[in-house]
Coordinates of C-alpha atoms and ligand atoms in Angstrom, one line a residue:
X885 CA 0.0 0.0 0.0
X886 CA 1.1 3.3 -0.9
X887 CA 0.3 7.1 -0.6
X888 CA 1.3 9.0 -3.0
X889 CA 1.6 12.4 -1.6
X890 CA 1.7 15.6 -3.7
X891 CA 3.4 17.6 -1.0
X892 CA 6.6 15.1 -0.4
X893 CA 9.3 16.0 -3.1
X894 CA 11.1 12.8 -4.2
X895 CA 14.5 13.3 -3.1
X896 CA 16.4 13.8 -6.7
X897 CA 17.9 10.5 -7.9
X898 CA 21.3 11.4 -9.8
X899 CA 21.2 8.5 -11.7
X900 CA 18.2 9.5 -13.7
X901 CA 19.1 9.5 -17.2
X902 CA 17.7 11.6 -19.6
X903 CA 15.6 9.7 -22.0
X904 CA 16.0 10.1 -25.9
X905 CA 13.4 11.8 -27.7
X906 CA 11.0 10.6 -30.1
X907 CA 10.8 7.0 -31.9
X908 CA 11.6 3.8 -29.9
X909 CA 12.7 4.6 -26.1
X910 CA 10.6 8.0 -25.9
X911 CA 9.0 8.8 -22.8
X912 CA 5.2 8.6 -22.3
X913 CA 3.0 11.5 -23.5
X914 CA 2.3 14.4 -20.1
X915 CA 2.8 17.4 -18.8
X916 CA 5.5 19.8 -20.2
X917 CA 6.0 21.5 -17.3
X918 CA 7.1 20.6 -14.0
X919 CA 4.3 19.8 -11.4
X920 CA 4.3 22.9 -9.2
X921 CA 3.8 25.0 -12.9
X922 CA 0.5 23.7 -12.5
X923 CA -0.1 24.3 -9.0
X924 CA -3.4 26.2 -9.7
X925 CA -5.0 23.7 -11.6
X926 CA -7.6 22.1 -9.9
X927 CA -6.6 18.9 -10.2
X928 CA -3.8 19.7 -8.2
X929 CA -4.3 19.8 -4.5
X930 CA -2.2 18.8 -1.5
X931 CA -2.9 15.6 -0.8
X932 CA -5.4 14.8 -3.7
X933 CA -3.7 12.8 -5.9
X934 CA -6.6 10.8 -7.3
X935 CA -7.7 14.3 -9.1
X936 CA -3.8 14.3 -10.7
X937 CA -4.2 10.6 -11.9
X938 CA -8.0 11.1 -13.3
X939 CA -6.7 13.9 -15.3
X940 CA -3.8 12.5 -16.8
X941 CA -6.3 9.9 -17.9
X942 CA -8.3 11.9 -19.2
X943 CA -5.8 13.9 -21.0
X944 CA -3.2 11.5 -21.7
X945 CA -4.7 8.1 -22.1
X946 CA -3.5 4.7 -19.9
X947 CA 0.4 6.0 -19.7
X948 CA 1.5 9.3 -18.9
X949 CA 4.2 10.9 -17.0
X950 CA 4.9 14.2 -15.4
X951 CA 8.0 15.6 -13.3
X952 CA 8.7 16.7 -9.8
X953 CA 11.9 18.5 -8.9
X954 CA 13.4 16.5 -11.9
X955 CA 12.3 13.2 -10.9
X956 CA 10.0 11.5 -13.7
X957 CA 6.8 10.3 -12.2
X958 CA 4.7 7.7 -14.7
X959 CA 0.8 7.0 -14.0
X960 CA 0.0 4.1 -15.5
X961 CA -3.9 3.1 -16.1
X962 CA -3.3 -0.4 -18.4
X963 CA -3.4 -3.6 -16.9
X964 CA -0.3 -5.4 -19.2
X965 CA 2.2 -2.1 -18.1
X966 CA 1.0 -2.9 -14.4
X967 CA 1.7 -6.8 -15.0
X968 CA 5.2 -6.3 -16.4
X969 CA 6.1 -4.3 -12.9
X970 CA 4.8 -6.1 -10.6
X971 CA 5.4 -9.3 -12.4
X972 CA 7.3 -9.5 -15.3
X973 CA 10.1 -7.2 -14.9
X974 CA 9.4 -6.7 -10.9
X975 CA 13.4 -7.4 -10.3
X976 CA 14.0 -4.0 -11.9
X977 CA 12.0 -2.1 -9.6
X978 CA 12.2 -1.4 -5.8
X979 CA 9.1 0.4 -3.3
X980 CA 8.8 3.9 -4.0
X981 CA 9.7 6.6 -1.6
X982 CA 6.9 6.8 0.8
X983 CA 6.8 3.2 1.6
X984 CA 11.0 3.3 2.1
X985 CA 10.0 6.1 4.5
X986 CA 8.1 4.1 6.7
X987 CA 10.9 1.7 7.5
X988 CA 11.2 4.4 10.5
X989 CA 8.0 2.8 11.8
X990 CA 8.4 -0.5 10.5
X991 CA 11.8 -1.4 10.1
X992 CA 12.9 -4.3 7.8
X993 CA 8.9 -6.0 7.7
X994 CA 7.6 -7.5 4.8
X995 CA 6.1 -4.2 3.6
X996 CA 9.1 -2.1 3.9
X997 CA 12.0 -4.9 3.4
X998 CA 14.1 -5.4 -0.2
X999 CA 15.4 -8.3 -1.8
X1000 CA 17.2 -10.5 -0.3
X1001 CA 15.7 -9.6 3.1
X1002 CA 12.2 -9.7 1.8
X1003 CA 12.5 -13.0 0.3
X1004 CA 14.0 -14.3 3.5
X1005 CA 11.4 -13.1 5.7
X1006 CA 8.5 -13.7 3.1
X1007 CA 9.7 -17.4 3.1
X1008 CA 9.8 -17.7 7.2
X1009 CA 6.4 -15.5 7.5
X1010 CA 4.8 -18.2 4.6
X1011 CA 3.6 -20.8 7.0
X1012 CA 1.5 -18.7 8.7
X1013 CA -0.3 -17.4 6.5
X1014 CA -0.9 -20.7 4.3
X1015 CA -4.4 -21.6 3.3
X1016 CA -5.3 -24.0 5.5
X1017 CA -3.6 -22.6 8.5
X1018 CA -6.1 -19.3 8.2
X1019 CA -9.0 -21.7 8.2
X1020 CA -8.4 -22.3 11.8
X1021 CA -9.1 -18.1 12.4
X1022 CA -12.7 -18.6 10.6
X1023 CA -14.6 -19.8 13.8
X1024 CA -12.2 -16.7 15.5
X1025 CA -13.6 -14.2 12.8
X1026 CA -17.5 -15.5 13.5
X1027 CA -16.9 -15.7 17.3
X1028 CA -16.0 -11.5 17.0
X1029 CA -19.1 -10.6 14.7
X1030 CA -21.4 -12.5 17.3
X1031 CA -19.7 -10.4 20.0
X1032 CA -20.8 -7.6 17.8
X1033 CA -24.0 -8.6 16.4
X1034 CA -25.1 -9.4 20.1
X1035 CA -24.3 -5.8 21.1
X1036 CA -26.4 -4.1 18.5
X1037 CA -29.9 -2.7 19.5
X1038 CA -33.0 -2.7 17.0
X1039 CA -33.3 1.1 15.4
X1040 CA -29.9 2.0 17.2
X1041 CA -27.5 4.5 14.8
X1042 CA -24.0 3.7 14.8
X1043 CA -21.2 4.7 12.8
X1044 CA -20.4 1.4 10.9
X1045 CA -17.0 2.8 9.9
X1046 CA -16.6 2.6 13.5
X1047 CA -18.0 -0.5 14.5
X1048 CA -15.8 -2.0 11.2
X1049 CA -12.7 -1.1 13.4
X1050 CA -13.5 -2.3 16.1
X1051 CA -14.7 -5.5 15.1
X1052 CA -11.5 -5.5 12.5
X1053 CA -9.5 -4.9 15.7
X1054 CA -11.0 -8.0 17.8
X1055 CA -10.4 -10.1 15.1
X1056 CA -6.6 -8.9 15.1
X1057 CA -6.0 -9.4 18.9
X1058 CA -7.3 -12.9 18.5
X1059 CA -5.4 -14.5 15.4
X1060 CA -2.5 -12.4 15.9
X1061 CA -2.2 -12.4 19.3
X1062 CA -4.8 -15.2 20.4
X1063 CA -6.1 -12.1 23.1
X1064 CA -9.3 -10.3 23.6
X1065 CA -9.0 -6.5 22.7
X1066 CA -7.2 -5.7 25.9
X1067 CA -5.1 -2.5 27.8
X1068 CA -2.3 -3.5 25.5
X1069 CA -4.0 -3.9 22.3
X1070 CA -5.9 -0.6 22.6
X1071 CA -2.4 0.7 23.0
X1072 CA -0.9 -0.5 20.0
X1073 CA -4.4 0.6 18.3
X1074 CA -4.3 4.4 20.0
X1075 CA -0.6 4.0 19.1
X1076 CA -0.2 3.3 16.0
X1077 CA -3.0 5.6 14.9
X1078 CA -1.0 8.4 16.2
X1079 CA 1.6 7.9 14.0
X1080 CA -0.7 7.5 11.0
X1081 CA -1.7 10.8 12.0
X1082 CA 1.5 11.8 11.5
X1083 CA 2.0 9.7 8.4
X1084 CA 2.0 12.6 5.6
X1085 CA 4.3 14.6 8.2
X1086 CA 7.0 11.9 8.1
X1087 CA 6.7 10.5 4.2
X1088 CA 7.1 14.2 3.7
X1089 CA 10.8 14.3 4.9
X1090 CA 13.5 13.1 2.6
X1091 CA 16.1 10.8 4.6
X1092 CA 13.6 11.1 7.9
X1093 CA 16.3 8.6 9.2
X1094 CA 18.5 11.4 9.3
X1095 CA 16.5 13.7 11.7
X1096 CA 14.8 11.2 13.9
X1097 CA 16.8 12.1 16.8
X1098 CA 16.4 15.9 16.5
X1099 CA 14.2 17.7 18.7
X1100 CA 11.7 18.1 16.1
X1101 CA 8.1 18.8 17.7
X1102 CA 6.5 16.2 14.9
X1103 CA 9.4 13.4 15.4
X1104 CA 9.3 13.5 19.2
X1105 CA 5.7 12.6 19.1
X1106 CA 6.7 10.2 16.4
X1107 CA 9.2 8.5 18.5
X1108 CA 7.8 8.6 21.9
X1109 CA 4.7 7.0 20.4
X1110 CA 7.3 4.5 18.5
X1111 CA 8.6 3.4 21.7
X1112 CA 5.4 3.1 23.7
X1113 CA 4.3 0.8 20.6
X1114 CA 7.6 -1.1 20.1
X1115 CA 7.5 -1.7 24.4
X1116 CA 3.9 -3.3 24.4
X1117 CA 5.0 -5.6 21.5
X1118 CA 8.1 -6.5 22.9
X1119 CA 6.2 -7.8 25.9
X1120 CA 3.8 -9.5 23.9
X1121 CA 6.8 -11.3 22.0
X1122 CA 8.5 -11.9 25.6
X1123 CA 5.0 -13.7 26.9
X1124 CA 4.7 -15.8 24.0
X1125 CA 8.5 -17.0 23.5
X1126 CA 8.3 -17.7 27.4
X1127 CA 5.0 -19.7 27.5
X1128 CA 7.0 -21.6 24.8
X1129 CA 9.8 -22.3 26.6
X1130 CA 7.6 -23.2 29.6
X1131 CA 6.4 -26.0 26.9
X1132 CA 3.2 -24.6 26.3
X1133 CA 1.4 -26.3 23.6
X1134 CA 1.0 -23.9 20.6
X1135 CA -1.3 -21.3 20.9
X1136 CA -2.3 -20.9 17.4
X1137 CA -1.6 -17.5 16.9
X1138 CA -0.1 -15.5 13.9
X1139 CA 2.5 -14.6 16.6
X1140 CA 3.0 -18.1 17.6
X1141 CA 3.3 -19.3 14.0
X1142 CA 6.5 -16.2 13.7
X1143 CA 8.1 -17.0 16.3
X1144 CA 8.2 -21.1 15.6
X1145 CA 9.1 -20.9 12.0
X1146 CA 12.6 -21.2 10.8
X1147 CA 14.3 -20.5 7.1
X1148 CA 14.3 -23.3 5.3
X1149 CA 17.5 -23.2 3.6
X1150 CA 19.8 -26.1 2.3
X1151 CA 22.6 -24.7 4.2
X1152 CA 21.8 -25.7 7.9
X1153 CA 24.0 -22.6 9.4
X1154 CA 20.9 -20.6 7.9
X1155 CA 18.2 -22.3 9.0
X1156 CA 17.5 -19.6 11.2
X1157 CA 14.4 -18.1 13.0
X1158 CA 14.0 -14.5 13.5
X1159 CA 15.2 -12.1 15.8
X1160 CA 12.8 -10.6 18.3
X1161 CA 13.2 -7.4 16.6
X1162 CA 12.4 -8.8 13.4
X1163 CA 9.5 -10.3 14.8
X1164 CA 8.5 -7.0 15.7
X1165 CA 8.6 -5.5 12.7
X1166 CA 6.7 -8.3 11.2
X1167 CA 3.9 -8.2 13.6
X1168 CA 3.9 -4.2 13.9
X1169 CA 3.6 -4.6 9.8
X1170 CA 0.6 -7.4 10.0
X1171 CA -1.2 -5.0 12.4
X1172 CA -0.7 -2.0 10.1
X1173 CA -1.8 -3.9 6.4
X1174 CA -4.2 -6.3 8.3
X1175 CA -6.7 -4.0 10.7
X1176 CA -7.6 -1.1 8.8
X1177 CA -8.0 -2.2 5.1
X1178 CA -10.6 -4.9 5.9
X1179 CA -12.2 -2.6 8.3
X1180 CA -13.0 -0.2 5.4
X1181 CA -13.6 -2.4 2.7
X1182 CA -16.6 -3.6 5.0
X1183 CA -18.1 -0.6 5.9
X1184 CA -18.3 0.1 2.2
X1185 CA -19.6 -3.0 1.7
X1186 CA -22.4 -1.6 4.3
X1187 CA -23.2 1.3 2.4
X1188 CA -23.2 -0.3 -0.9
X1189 CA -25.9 -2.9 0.3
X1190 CA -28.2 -0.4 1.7
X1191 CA -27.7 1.5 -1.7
X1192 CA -29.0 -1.6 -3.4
X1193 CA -31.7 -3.6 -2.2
X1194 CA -32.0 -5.9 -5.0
X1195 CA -28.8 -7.2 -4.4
X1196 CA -29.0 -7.0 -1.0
X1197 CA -31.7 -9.3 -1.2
X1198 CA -30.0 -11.5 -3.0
X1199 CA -27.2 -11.7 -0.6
X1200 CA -29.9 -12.7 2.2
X1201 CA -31.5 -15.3 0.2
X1202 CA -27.9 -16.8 -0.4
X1203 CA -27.6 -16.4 3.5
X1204 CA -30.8 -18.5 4.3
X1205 CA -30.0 -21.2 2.2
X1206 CA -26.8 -22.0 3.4
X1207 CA -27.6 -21.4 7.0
X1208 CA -31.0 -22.0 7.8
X1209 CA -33.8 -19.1 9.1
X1210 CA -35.9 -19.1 12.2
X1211 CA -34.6 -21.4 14.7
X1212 CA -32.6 -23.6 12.3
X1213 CA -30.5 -20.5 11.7
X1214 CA -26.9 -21.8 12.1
X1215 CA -23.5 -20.0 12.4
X1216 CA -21.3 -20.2 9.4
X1217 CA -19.0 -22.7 9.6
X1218 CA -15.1 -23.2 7.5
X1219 CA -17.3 -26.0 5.3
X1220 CA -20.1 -23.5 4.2
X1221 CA -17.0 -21.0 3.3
X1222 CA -15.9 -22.5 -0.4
X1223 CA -20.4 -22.6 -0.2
X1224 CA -21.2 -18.2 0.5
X1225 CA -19.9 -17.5 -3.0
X1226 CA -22.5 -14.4 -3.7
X1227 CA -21.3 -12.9 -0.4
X1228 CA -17.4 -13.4 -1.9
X1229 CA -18.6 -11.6 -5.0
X1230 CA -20.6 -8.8 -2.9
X1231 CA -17.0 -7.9 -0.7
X1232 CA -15.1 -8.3 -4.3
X1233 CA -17.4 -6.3 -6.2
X1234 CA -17.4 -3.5 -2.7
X1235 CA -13.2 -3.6 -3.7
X1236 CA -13.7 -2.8 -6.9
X1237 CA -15.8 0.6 -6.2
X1238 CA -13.9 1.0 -2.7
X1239 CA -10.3 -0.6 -2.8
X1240 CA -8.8 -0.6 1.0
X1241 CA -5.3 0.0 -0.4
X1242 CA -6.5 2.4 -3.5
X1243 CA -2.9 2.7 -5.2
X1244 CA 0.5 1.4 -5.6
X1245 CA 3.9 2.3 -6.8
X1246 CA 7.3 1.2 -7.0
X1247 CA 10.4 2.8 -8.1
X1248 CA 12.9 1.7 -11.4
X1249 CA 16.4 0.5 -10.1
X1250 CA 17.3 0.2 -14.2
X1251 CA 15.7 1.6 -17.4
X1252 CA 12.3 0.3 -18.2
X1253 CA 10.9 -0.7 -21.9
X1254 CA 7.2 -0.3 -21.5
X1255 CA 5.6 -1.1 -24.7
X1256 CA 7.0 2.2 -27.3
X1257 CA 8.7 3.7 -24.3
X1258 CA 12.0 3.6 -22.3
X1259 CA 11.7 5.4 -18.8
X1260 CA 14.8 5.8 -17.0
X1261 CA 15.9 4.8 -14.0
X1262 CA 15.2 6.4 -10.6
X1263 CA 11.5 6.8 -12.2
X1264 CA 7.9 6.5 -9.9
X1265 CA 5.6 4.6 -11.5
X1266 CA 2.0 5.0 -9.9
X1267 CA -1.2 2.6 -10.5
X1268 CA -4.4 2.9 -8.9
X1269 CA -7.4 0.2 -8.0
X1270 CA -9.8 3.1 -7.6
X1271 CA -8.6 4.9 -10.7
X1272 CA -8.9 1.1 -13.1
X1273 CA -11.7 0.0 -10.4
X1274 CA -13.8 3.2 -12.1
X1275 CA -12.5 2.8 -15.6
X1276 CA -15.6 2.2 -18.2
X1277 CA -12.6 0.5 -20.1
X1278 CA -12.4 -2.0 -18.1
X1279 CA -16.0 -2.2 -16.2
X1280 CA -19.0 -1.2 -18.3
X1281 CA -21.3 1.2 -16.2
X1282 CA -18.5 1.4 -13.6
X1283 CA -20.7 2.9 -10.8
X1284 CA -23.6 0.3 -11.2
X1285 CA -23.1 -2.4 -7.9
X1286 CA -22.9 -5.8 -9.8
X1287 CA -21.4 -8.4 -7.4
X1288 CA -22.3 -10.7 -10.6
X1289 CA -19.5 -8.9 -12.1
X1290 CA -17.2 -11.4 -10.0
X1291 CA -18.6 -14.5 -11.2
X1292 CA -15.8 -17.4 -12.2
X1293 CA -16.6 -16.6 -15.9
X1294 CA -16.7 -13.3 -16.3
X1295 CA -13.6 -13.0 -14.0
X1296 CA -11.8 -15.1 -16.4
X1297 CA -13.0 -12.8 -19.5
X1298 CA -11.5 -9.6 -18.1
X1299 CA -7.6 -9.3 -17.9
X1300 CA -6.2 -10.3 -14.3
X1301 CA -4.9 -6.8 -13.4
X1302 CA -8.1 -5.1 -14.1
X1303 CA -8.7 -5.5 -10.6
X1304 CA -5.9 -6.0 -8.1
X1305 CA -6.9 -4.7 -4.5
X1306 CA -4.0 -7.4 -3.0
X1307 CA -1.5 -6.0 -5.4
X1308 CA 0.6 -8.9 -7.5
X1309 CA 3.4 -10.7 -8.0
X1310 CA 6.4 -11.4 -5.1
X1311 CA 5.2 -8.4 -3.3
X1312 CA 1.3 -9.6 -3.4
X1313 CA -0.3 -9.4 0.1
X1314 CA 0.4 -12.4 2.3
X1315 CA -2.9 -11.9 3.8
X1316 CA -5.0 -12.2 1.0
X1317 CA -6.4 -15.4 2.1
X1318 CA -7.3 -14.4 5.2
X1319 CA -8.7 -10.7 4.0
X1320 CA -11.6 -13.0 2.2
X1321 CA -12.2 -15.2 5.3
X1322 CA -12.6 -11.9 7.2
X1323 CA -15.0 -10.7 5.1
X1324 CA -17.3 -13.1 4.1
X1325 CA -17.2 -14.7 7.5
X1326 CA -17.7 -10.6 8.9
X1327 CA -20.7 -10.0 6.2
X1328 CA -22.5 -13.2 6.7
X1329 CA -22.6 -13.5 10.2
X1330 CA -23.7 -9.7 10.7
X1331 CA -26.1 -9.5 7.7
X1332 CA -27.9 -12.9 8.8
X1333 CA -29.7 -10.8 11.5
X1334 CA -29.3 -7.1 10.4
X1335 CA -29.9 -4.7 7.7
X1336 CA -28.3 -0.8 7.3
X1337 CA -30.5 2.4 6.4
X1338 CA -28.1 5.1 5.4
X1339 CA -28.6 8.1 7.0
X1340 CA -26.8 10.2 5.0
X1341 CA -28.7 12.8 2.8
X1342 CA -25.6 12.6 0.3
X1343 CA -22.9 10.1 -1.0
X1344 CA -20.0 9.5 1.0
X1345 CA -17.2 11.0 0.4
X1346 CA -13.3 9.4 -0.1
X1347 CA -10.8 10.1 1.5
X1348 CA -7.2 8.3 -0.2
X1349 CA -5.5 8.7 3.0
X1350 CA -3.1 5.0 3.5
X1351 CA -6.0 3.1 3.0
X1352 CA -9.8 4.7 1.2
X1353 CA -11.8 5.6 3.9
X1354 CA -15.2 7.7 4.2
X1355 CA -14.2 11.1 5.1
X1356 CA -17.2 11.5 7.3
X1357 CA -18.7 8.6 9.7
X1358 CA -21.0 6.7 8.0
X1359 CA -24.2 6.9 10.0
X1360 CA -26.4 3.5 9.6
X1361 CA -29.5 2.6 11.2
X1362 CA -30.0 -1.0 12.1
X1363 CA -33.0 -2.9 11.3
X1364 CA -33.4 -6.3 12.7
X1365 CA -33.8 -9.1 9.7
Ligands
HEM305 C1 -9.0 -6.1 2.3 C2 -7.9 -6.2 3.0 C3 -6.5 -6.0 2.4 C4 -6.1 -5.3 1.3 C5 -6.9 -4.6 0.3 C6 -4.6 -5.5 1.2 C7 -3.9 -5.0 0.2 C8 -2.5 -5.2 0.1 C9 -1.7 -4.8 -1.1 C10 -2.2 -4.0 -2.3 C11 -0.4 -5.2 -0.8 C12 0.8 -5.0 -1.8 C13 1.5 -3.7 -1.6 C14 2.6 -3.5 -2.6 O1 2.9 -4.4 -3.3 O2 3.1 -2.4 -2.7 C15 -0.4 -5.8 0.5 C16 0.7 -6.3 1.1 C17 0.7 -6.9 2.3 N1 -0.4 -7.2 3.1 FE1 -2.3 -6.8 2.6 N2 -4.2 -6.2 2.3 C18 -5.3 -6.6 3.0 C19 -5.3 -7.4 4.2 C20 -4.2 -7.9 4.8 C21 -4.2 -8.7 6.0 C22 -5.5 -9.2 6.7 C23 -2.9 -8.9 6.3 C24 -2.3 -9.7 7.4 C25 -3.0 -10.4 8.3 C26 -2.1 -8.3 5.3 C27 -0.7 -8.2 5.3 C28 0.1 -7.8 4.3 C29 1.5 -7.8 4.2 C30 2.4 -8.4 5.3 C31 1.9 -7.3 3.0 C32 3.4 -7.2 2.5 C33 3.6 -8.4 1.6 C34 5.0 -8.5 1.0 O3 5.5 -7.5 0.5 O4 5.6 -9.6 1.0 N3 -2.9 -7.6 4.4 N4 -1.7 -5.8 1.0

């Protein structure tokens, strides 16, 4: 995940090389001028750059490029230029700027970490997050939405972007820490939203390494909330490597499953666990791409239903017929899973309208043949899931809800990086598996005894902060089913 800000200046990369002009190895169509020319243009705004990428769309077509303090930025809106970086040719790119930034907070995790590291980690981190090991979290995930749906009142008005966290944040305490949401977990939650607070503050500063130990008002709140958080996690690593060493069976845990796997390597020197501070930037990294992203992709989901009776209708009748109505109801269970498959297509069809993580990007270590074009190195190369999500290219009547849109053929008709909300390739998110489980098992447990009435008088509005959220709480009324 990525957010590519419009006020952080990449830091210049001398080994940009001027590209040739015109014929094979020209750049991509854009803007002539450098970025701040057009600074009162209204599709430039600070922190807005979703208005920046529609336009070059508009203006440009799928490929386009502009510059910022010399450094050659490409959007790219075409689902074969996105496979050949993030698949094809991903060895000649690294994350881009923002994302290195954040090592600060999360240190060499799987979001942050390059090759060979990554690999390394990815490899250890695997076994964790394999297939059938997340089907043990699915009667976890339905224990939390009863806790949930048991709280709600008939006619009550809630905030369900609200109540999405905090049921996405029960969920988290109990697979990755097999806890209820306790002190400590509220801390790394109160924590860690602090410092997303101060997320455009730090991506903001090039080599932020550099000045976190000045006495900078913004970094000492940066890194007296980065201890607090790294404390509580340390003593949440320190419980569980002790309750192992006492010979405690297994707990089950996402934090468990780090701390027992090893690097399977042919060299036995190397089969090595990881370090507690590794551990901690894995799990500080899980929390961070785990809690928040499912959280909003349901509460859009929420919205979208109540937008759509028809199809919410749909989803219910799907509901009943798996699990029963009246006092034959039933809880889902890990065998009706592979069954809800119109509630899978409802939460893929929400992604496609409301992707979590709503762009990417990566930087070039080498030059880069795209098609007609040769970009150089020390480029940014943007793509968006909101931007391609929207795209009557791609998705005829884009802003029609069609969870049929998601159906095994007509998936396989549309090119596979049309829609990417768990990214792709070596880098795609190792909790993809588990991000469906979440929200079928959230949606089906929930929507088997309620229904939302928006309150709202108009639309929600976005906001592309690190992950797409509603910029206003989205007020629901609940209506027993
Ligand atoms: C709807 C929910 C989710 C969405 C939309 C989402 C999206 C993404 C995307 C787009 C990436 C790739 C970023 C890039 O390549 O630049 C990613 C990576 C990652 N995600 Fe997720 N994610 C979700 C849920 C989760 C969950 C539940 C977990 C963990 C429990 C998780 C853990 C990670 C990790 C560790 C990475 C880094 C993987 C690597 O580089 O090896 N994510 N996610």
């Amino acid at each position: 995940m990525t957010t590519p800000t419009l006020e952080a200046p990449p830091e210049p990369i001398p080994s940009v090389t001027s590209p040739r002009k015109g014929g094979k190895g020209r750049m991509p169509p854009g803007l002539k001028h450098s970025l701040p020319f057009y600074s009162f243009k209204p599709w430039v705004k600070l922190g807005s750059p979703i208005l920046l990428f529609e336009h070059l769309l508009k203006t440009y077509g799928n490929i386009a490029h502009y510059r910022f303090l010399g450094t050659p930025i490409v959007f790219i809106n075409d689902p074969e230029y996105i496979r050949e970086i993030l698949v094809t040719q991903a060895n000649s790119f690294v994350k881009e700027r923002t994302v290195r930034r954040m090592k600060v907070l999360l240190g060499e995790g799987l979001i942050t970490s390059d090759d060979p590291i990554h690999m390394r980690q990815r490899k250890i981190a695997a076994p964790a997050f394999h297939r059938q090991r997340i089907a043990a979290y699915g009667d976890q995930i339905v224990a939390s939405a009863v806790h949930q749906r048991e709280a709600w009142r008939p006619n009550q008005h809630i905030d369900i972007s609200a109540a999405s966290m905090q049921l996405s944040l029960e969920i988290v305490a109990r697979t990755l820490f097999n806890t209820e949401v306790t002190a400590d977990i509220r801390s790394i939650n109160d924590e860690v939203n602090t410092i997303m607070d101060l997320y455009n503050f730090i991506v903001a500063f090039p080599k932020i390494e550099s000045f976190i130990h000045l006495p900078i008002p913004g970094i000492m709140k940066f890194r007296r909330s980065k201890a607090r958080l790294d404390a509580v996690v340390d003593r949440l690593i320190h419980e569980h490597r002790e309750a192992a060493a006492r010979g405690e069976p297994d707990r089950g845990d996402l934090l468990s499953m780090l701390l027992a796997s090893k690097y399977e390597s042919d060299d036995p020197t190397k089969q090595t666990g990881m370090s507690d501070e590794q551990v901690r930037d894995e799990v500080l990294t899980i929390f961070l791409a785990g809690y928040e992203t499912v959280a909003n992709g349901l509460a859009w989901t929420w919205y979208l239903l109540s937008q759509n009776p028809a199809i919410e209708a749909k989803l219910h009748a799907e509901l009943d017929a798996v699990l029963g109505t009246g006092p034959t109801q039933r809880l889902p269970t890990l065998a009706d899973y592979p069954v809800l498959r119109y509630t899978e297509q409802v939460f893929a069809e929400s992604m496609r309208l409301y992707p979590p993580a709503w762009a990417m990007g990566r930087m070039s270590t080498k030059p880069i043949t795209l098609g007609p074009y040769t970009i150089p190195s020390g480029a940014h190369f943007f793509f968006s899931q909101y931007i391609m999500g929207r795209d009557p290219q791609y998705f005829p009547d884009p802003l029609r809800f069609d969870p049929d849109r998601f159906t095994p053929e007509n998936k396989a008709a549309r090119h596979k990086f049309t829609y990417f909300p768990f990214g792709g390739g070596s880098r795609q998110c190792i909790g993809e598996s588990f991000a469906w489980m979440e929200g079928v098992f959230s949606i089906a447990t929930l929507a088997q005894r309620w229904r939302m009435n928006y309150l709202g008088t108009t639309p929600p509005e976005v906001q592309a902060k690190i992950t797409l959220r509603p910029r206003d709480p989205l007020m629901m009324q609940l209506i027993p089913r």
